PDB file of C-alpha atoms and ligand atoms in Angstrom:
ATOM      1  CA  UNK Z   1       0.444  -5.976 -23.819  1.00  0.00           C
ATOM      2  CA  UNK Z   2      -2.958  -4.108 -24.046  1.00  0.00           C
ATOM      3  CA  UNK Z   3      -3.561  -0.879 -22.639  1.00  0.00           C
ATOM      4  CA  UNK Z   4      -7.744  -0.900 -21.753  1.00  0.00           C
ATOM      5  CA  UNK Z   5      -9.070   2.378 -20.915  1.00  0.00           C
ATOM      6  CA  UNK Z   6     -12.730   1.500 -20.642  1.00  0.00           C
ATOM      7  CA  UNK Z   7     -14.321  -0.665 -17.582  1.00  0.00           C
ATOM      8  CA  UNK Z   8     -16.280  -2.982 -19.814  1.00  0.00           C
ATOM      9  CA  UNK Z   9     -12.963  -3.947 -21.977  1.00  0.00           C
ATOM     10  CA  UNK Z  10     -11.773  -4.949 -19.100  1.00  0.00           C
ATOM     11  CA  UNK Z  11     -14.872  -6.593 -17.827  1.00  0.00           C
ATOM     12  CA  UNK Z  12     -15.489  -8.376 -20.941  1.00  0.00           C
ATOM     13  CA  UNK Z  13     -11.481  -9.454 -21.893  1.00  0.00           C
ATOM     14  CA  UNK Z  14     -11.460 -10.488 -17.974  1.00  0.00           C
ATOM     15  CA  UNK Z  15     -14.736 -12.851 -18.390  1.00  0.00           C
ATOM     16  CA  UNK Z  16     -13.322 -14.222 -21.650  1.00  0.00           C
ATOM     17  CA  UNK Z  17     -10.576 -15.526 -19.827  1.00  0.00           C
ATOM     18  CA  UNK Z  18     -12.077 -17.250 -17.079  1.00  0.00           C
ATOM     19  CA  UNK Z  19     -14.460 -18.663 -19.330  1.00  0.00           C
ATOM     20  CA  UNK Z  20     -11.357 -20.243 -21.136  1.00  0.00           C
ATOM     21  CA  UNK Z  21     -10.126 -21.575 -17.909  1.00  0.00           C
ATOM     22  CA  UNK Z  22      -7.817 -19.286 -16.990  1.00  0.00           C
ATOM     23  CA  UNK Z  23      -6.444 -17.857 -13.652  1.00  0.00           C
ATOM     24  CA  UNK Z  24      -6.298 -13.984 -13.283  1.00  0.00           C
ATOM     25  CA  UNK Z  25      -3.426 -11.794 -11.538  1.00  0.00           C
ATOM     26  CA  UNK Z  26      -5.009  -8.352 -10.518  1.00  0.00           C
ATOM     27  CA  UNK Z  27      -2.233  -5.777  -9.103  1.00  0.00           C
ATOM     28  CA  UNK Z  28      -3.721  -2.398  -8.544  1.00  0.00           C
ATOM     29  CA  UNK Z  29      -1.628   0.352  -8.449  1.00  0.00           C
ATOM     30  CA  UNK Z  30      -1.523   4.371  -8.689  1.00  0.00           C
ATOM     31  CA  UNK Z  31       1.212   4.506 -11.200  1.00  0.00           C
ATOM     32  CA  UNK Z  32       4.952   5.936 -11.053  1.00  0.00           C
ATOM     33  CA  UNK Z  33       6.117   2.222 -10.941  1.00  0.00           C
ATOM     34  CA  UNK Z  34       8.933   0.845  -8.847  1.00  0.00           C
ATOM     35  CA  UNK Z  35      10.622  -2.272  -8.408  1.00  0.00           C
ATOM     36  CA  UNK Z  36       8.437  -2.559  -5.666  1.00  0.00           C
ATOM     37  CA  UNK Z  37       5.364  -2.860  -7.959  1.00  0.00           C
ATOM     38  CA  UNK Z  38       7.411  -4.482 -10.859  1.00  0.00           C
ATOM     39  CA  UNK Z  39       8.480  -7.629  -7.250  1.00  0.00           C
ATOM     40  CA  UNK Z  40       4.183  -7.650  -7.262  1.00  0.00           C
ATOM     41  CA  UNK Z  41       4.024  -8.093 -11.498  1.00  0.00           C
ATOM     42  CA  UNK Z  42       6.623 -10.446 -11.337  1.00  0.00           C
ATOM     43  CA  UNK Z  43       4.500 -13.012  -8.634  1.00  0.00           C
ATOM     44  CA  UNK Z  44       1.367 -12.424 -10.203  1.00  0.00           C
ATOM     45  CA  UNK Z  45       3.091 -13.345 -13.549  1.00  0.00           C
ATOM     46  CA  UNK Z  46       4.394 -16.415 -11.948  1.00  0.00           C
ATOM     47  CA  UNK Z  47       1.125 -17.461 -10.252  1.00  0.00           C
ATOM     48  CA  UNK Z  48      -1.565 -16.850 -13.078  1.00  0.00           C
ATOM     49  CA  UNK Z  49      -1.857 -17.505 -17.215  1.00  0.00           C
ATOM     50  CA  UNK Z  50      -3.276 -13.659 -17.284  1.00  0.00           C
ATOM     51  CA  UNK Z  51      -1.897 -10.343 -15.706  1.00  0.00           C
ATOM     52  CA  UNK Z  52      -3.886  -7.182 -15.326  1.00  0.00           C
ATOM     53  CA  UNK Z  53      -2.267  -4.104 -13.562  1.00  0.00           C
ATOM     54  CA  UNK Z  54      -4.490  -1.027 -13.120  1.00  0.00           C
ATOM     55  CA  UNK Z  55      -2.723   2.004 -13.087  1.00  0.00           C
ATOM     56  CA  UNK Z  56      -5.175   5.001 -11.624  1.00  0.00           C
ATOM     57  CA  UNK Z  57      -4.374   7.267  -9.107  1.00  0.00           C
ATOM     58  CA  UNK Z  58      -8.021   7.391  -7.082  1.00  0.00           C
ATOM     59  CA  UNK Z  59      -8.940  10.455  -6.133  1.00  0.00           C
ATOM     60  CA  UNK Z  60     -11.280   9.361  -3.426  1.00  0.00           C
ATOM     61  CA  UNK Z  61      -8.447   7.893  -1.108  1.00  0.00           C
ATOM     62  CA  UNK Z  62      -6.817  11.695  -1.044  1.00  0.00           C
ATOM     63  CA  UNK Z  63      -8.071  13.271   1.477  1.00  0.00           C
ATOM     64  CA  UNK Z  64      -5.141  16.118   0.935  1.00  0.00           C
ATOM     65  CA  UNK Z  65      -6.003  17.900  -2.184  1.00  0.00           C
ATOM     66  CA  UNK Z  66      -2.454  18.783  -2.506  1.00  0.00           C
ATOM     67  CA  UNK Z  67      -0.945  15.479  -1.920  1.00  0.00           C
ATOM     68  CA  UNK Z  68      -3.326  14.359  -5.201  1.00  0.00           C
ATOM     69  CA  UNK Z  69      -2.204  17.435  -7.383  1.00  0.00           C
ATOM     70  CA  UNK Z  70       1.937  16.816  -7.043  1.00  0.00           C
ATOM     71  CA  UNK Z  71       1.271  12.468  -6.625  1.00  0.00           C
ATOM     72  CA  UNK Z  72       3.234  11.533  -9.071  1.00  0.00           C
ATOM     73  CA  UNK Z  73       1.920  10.734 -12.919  1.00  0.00           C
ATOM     74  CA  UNK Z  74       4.173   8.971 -15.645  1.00  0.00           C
ATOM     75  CA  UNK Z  75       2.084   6.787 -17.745  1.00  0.00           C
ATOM     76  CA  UNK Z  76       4.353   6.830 -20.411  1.00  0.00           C
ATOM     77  CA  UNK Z  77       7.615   5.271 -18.528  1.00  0.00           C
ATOM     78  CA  UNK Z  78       4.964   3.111 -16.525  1.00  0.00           C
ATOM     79  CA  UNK Z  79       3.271   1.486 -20.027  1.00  0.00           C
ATOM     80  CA  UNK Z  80       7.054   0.550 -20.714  1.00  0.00           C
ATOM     81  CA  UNK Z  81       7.860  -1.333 -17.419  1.00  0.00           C
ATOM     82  CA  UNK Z  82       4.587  -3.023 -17.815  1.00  0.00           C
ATOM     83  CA  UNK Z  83       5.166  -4.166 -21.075  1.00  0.00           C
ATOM     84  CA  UNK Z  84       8.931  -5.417 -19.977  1.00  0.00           C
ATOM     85  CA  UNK Z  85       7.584  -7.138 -17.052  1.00  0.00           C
ATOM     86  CA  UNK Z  86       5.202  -9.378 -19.139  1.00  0.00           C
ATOM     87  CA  UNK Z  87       1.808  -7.754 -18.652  1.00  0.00           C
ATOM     88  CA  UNK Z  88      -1.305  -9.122 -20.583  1.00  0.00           C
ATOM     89  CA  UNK Z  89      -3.575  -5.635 -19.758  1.00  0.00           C
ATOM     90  CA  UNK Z  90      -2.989  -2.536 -18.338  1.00  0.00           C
ATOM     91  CA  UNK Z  91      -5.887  -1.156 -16.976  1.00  0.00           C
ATOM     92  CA  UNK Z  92      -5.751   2.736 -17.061  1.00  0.00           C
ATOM     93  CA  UNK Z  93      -9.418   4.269 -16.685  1.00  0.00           C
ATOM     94  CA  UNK Z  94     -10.016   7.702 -16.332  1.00  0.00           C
ATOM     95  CA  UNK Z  95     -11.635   9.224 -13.291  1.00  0.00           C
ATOM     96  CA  UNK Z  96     -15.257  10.068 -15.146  1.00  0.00           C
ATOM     97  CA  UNK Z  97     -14.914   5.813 -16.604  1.00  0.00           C
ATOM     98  CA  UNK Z  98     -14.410   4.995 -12.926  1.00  0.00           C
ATOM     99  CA  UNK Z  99     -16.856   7.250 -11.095  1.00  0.00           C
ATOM    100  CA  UNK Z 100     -19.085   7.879 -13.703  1.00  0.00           C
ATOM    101  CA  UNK Z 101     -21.252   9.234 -10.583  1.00  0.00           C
ATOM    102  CA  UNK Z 102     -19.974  10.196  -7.269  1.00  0.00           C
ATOM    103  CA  UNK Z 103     -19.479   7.144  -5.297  1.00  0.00           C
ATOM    104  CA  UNK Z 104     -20.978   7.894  -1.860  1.00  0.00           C
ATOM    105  CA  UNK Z 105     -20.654   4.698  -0.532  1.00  0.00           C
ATOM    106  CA  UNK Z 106     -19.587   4.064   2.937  1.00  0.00           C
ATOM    107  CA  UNK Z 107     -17.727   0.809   4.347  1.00  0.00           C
ATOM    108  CA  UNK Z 108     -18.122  -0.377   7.858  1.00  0.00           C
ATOM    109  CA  UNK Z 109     -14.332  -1.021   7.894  1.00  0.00           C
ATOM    110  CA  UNK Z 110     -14.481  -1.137  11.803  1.00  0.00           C
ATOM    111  CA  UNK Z 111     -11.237  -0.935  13.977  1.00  0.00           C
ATOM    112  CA  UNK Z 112      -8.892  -1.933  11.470  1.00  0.00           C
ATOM    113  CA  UNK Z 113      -9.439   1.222   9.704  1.00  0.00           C
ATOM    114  CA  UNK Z 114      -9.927   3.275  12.813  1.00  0.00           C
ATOM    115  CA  UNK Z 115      -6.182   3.866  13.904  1.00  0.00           C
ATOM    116  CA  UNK Z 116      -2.690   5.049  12.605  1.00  0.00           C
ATOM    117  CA  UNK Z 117      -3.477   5.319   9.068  1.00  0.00           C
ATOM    118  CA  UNK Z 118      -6.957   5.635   9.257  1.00  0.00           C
ATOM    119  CA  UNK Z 119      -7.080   8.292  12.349  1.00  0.00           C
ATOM    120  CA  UNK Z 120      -4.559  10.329  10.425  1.00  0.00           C
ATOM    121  CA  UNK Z 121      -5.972  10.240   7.205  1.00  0.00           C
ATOM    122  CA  UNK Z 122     -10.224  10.687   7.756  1.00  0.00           C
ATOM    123  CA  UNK Z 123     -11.987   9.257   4.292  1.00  0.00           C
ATOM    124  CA  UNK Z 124      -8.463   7.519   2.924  1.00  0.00           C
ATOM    125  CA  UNK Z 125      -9.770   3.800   3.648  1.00  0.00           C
ATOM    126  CA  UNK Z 126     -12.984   4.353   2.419  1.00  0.00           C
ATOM    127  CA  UNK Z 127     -11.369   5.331  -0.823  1.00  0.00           C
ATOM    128  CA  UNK Z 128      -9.163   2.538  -0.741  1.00  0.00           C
ATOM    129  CA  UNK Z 129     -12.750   0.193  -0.207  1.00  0.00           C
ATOM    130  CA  UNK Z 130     -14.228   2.076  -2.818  1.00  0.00           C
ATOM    131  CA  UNK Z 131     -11.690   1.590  -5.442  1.00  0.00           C
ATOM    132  CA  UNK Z 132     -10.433  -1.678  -5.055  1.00  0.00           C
ATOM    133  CA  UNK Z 133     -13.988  -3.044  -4.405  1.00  0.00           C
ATOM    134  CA  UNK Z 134     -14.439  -1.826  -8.159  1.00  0.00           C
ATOM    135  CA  UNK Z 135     -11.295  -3.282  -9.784  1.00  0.00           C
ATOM    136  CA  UNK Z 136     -12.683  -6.662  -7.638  1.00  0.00           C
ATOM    137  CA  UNK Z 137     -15.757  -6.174  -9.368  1.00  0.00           C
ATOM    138  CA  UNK Z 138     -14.597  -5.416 -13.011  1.00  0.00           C
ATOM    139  CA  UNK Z 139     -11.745  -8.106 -13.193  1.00  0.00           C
ATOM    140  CA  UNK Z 140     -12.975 -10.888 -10.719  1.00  0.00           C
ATOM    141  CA  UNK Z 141      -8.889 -11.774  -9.992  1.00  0.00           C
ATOM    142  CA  UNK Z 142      -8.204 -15.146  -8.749  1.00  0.00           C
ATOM    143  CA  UNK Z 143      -5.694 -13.356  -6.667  1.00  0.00           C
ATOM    144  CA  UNK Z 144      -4.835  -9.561  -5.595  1.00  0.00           C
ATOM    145  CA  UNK Z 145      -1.236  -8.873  -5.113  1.00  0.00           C
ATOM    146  CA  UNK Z 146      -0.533  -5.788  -2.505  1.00  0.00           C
ATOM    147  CA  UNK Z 147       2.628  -4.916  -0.967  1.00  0.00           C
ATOM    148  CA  UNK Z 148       3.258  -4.752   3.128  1.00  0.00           C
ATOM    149  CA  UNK Z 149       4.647  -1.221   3.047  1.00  0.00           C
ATOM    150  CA  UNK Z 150       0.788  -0.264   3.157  1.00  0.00           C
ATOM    151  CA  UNK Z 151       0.683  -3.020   5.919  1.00  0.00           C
ATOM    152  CA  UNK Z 152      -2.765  -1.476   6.976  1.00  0.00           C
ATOM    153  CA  UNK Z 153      -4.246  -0.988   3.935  1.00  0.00           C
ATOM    154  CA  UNK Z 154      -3.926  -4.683   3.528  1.00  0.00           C
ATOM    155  CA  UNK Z 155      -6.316  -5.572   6.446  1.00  0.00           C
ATOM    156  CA  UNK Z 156      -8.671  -2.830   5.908  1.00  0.00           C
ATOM    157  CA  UNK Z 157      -8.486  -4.315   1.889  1.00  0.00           C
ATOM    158  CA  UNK Z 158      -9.577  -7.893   3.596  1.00  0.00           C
ATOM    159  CA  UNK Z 159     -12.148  -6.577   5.680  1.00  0.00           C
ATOM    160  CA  UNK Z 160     -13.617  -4.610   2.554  1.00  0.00           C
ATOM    161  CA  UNK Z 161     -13.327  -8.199   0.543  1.00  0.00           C
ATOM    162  CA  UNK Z 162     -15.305  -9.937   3.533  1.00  0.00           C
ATOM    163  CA  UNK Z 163     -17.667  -7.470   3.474  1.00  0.00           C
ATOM    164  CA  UNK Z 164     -18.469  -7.297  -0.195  1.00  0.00           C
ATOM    165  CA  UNK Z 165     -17.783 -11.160  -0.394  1.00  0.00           C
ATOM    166  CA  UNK Z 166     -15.492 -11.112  -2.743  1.00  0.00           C
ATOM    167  CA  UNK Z 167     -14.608 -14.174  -1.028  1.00  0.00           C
ATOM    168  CA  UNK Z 168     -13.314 -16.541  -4.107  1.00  0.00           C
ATOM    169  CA  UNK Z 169     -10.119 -13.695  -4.165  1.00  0.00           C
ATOM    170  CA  UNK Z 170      -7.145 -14.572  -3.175  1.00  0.00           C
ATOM    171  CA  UNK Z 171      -5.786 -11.529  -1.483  1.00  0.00           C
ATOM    172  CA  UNK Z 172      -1.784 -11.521  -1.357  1.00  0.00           C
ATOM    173  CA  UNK Z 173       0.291  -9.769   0.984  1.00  0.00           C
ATOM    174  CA  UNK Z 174       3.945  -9.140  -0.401  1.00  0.00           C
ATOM    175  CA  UNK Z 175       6.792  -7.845   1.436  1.00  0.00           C
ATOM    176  CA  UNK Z 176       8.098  -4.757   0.954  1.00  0.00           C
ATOM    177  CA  UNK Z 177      11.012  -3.831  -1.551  1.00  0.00           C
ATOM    178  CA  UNK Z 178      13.681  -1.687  -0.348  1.00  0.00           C
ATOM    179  CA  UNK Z 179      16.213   0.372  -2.286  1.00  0.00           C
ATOM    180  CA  UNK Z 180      20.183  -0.972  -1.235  1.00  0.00           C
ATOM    181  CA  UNK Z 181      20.208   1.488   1.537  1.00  0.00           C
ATOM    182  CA  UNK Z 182      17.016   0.314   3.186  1.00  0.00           C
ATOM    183  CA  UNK Z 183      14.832   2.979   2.413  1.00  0.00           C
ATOM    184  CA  UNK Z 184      11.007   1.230   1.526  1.00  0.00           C
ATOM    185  CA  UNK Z 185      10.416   1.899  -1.918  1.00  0.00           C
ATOM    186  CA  UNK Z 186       7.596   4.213  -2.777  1.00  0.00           C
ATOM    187  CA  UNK Z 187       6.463   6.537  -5.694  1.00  0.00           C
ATOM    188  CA  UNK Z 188       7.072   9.670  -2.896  1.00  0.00           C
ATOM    189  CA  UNK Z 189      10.965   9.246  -2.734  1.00  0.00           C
ATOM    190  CA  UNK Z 190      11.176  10.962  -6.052  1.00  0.00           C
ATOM    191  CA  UNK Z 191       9.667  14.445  -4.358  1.00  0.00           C
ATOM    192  CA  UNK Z 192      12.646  14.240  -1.698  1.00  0.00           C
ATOM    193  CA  UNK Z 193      15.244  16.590  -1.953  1.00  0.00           C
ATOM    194  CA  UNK Z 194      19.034  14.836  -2.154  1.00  0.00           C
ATOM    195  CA  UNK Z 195      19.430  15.705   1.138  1.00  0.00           C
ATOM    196  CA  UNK Z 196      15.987  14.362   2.609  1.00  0.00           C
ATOM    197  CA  UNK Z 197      16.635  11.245   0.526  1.00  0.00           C
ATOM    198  CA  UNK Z 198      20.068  11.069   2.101  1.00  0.00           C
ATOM    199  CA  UNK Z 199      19.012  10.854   5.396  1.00  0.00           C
ATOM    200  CA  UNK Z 200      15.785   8.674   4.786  1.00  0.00           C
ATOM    201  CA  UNK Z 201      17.010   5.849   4.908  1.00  0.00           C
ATOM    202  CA  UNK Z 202      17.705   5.939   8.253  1.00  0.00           C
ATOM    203  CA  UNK Z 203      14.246   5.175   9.136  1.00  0.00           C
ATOM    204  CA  UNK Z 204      14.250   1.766   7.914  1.00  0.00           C
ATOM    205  CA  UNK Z 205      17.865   1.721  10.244  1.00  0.00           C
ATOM    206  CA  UNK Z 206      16.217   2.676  13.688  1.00  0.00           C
ATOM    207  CA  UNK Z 207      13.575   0.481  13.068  1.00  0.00           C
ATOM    208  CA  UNK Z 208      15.955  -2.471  12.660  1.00  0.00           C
ATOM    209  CA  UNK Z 209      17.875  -0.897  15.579  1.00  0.00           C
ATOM    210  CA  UNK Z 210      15.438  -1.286  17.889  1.00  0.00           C
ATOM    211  CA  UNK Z 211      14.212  -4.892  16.834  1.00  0.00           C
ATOM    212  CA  UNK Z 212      17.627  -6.047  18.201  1.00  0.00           C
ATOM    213  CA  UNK Z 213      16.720  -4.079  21.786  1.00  0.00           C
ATOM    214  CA  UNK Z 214      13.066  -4.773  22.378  1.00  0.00           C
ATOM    215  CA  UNK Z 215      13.821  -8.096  24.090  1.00  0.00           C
ATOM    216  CA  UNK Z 216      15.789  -5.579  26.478  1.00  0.00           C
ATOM    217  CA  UNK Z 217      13.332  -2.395  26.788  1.00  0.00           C
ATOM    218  CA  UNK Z 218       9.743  -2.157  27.010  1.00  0.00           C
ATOM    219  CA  UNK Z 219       7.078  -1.667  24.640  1.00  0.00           C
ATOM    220  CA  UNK Z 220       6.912   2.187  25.265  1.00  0.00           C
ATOM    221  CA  UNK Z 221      10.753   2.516  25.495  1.00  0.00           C
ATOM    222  CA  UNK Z 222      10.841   1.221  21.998  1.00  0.00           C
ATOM    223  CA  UNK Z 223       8.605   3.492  20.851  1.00  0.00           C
ATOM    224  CA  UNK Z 224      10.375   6.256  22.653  1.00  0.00           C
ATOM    225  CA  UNK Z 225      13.626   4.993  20.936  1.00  0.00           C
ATOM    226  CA  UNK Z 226      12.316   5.089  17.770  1.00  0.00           C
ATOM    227  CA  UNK Z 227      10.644   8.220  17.610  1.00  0.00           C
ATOM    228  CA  UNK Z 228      13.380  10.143  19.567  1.00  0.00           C
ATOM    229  CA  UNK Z 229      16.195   8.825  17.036  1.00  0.00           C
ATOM    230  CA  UNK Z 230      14.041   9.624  13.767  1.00  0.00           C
ATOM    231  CA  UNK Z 231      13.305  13.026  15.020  1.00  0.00           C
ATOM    232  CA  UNK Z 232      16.758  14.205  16.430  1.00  0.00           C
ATOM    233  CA  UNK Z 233      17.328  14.844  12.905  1.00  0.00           C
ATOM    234  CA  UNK Z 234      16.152  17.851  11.582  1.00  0.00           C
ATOM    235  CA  UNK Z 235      14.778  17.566   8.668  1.00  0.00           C
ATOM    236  CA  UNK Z 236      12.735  14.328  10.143  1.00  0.00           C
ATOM    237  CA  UNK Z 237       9.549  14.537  11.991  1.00  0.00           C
ATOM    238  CA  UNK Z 238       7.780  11.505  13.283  1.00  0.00           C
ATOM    239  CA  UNK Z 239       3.754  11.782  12.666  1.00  0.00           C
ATOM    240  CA  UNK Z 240       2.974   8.424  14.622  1.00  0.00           C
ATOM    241  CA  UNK Z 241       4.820   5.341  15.849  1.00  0.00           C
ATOM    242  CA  UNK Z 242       2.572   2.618  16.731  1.00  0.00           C
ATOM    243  CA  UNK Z 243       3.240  -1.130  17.512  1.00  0.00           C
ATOM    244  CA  UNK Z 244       0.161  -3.247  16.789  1.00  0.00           C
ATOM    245  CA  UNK Z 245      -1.015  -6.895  16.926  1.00  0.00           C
ATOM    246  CA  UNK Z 246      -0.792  -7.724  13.193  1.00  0.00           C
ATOM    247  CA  UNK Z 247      -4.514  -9.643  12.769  1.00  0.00           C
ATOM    248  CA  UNK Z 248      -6.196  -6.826  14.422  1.00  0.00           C
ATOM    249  CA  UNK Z 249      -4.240  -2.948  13.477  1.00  0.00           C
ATOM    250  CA  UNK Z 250      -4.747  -2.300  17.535  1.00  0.00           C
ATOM    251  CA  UNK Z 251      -1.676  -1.098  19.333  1.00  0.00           C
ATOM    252  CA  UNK Z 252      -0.631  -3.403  21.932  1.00  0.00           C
ATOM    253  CA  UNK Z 253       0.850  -2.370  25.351  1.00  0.00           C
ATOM    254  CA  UNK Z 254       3.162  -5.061  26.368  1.00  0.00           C
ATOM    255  CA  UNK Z 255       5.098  -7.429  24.622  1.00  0.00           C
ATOM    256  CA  UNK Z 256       3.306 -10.314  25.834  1.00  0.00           C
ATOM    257  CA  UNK Z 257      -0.067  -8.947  23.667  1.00  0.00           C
ATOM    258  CA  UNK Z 258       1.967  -9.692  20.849  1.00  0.00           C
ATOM    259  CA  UNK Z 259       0.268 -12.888  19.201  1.00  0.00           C
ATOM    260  CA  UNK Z 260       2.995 -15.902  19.117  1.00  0.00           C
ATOM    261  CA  UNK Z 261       5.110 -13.160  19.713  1.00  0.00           C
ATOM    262  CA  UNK Z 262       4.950 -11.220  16.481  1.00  0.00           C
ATOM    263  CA  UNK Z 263       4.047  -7.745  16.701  1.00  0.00           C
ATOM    264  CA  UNK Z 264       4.372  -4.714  13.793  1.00  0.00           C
ATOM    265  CA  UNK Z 265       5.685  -1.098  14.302  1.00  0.00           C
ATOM    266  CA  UNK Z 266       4.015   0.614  11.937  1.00  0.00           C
ATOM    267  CA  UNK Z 267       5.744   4.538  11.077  1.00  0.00           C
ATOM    268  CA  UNK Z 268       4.863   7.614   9.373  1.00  0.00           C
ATOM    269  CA  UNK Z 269       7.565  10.432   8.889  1.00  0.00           C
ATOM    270  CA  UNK Z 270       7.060  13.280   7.707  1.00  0.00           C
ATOM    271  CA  UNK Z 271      10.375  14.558   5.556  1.00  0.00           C
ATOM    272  CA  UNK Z 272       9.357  18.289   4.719  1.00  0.00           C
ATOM    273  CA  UNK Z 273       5.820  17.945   3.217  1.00  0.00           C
ATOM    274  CA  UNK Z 274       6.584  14.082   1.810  1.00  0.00           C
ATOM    275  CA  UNK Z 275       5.484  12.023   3.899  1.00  0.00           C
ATOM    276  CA  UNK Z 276       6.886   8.014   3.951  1.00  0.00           C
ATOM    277  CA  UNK Z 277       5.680   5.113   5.723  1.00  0.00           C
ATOM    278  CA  UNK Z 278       7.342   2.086   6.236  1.00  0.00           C
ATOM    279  CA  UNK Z 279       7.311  -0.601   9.172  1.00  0.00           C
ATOM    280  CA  UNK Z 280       8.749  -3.426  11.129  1.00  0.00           C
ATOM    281  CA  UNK Z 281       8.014  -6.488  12.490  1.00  0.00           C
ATOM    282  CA  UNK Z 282       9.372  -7.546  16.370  1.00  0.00           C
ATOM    283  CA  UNK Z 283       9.516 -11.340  17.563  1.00  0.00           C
ATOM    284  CA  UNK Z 284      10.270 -10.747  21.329  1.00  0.00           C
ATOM    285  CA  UNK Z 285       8.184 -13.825  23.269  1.00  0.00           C
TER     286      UNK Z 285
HETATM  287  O1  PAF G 301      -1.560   1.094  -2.545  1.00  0.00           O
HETATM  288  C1  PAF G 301      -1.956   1.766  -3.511  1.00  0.00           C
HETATM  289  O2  PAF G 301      -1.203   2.113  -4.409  1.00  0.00           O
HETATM  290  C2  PAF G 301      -3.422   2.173  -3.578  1.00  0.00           C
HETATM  291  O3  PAF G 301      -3.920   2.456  -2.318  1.00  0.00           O
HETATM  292  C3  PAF G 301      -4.298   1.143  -4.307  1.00  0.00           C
HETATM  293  C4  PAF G 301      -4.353  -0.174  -3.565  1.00  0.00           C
HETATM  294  C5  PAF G 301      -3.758   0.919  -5.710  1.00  0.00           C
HETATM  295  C6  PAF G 301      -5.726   1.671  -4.420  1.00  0.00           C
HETATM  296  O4  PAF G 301      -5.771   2.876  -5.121  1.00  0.00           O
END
């Protein structure tokens, strides 16, 4: 494995290789790598002769300073999983090689970046467009590999693609890894505390809880299950349950919005200040 630090390494090694013929496995990440990312390295590995992982937490997509001060940074641990899990680069800029100006550009993301996520977090999908519309740029992937935990982040990702048309990428959804207990992987569970990790998991339980009653209660019901049993523990405090047609991010109303039936409760808990996000999908027709 090569570690590249400088965009037009990448740039050129990438263009080398699809001059040769070659097929090109792009899976951005932010670092402090799981088995979640390691699941997306493994089916880019199997899908493409070349695998590039970028490893760069963005600044742009923070729109807490704090949350970008404690997120995470182990690039040394992270360089070794890569190089277990068969990677051909690892892309790991730093913030001047990626913005060597600011980048003040602003995506028309439209509704898919309007709620949940993107009403919570003002500026985070634009950093998201920003950054990934560079790594599209620099490595010119065959196929993008993203996991459904960030089930949003996926559309607003496609919408950026359309609108930059980046169309010749493949973009990947994969689903989400979970640790034995059912808690959704993510580089946050190492800042919980043993007893907010404890009880974390219990998120991903309601959730699957409720899928087995929502042929039985309504829409809002869920909801009102769901957020009532998360947050009748303590230390838990649900920021926003949602339930949303899965082509469009909106939050549906009745069941019956739900196209062929499939619908996607989409969470965000807050667990002291670390906050996790997992979600669910419903079939009720
Ligand atoms: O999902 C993430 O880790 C980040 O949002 C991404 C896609 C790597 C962009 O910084």
């Amino acid at each position: 494995m090569e570690i590249v630090r400088k965009v037009n390494n990448i740039s050129e090694l990438c263009s080398r290789a699809r001059e040769e013929g070659k097929t090109i496995g792009l899976v951005p990440t932010m670092g402090a790598l799981h088995a979640g990312h390691i699941s997306l390295i493994e089916r880019a590995r199997k899908e493409n002769d070349i695998v590039v992982v970028s490893v760069f937490v963005n600044p742009t997509q923070f729109n807490n300073p704090d949350d970008l001060r404690t997120y995470p940074r182990t690039e040394e641990a992270d360089c070794r999983k890569l190089e277990a899990a068969g990677v051909d680069y690892a892309f790991i800029p730093s913030v001047e090689e990626i913005y060597p100006e600011e980048d003040t550009r602003v995506f028309d993301l439209g509704p898919v970046a309007e709620v949940m996520e993107g009403a919570m977090r003002p500026g985070h999908f634009n950093g998201v467009a920003q950054i990934v519309s560079r790594l599209f740029a620099m490595v010119n992937p065959t196929r993008a590999y993203f996991g459904e935990k960030d089930f949003q982040q996926i559309a607003v990702i496609r919408r950026m693609a359309e609108l930059e048309g980046f169309d010749t990428i493949d973009i990947i959804a994969c689903p989400i890894k979970r640790e034995e207990d059912g808690l959704a992987m993510s580089s946050r569970n190492v800042r919980l505390t043993p007893r907010q990790r404890e009880i974390a998991p219990n998120i991903h339980a309601i959730l699957v809880e409720s899928t087995k009653l929502a042929g039985e209660l309504t829409l809002d019901e869920t909801i009102k299950y769901v957020v009532d049993k998360i947050n009748s523990f303590e230390e838990m405090e649900v920021e926003y349950y949602q339930i949303v047609n899965p082509l469009t991010m909106q939050p549906i109303k009745q069941w019956s919005e739900a196209p062929a039936g499939e619908s996607v409760g989409c969470i965000t808990v807050y667990l002291g200040d670390v906050r996790l996000i997992d979600n669910i999908k419903y079939m009720v027709k």
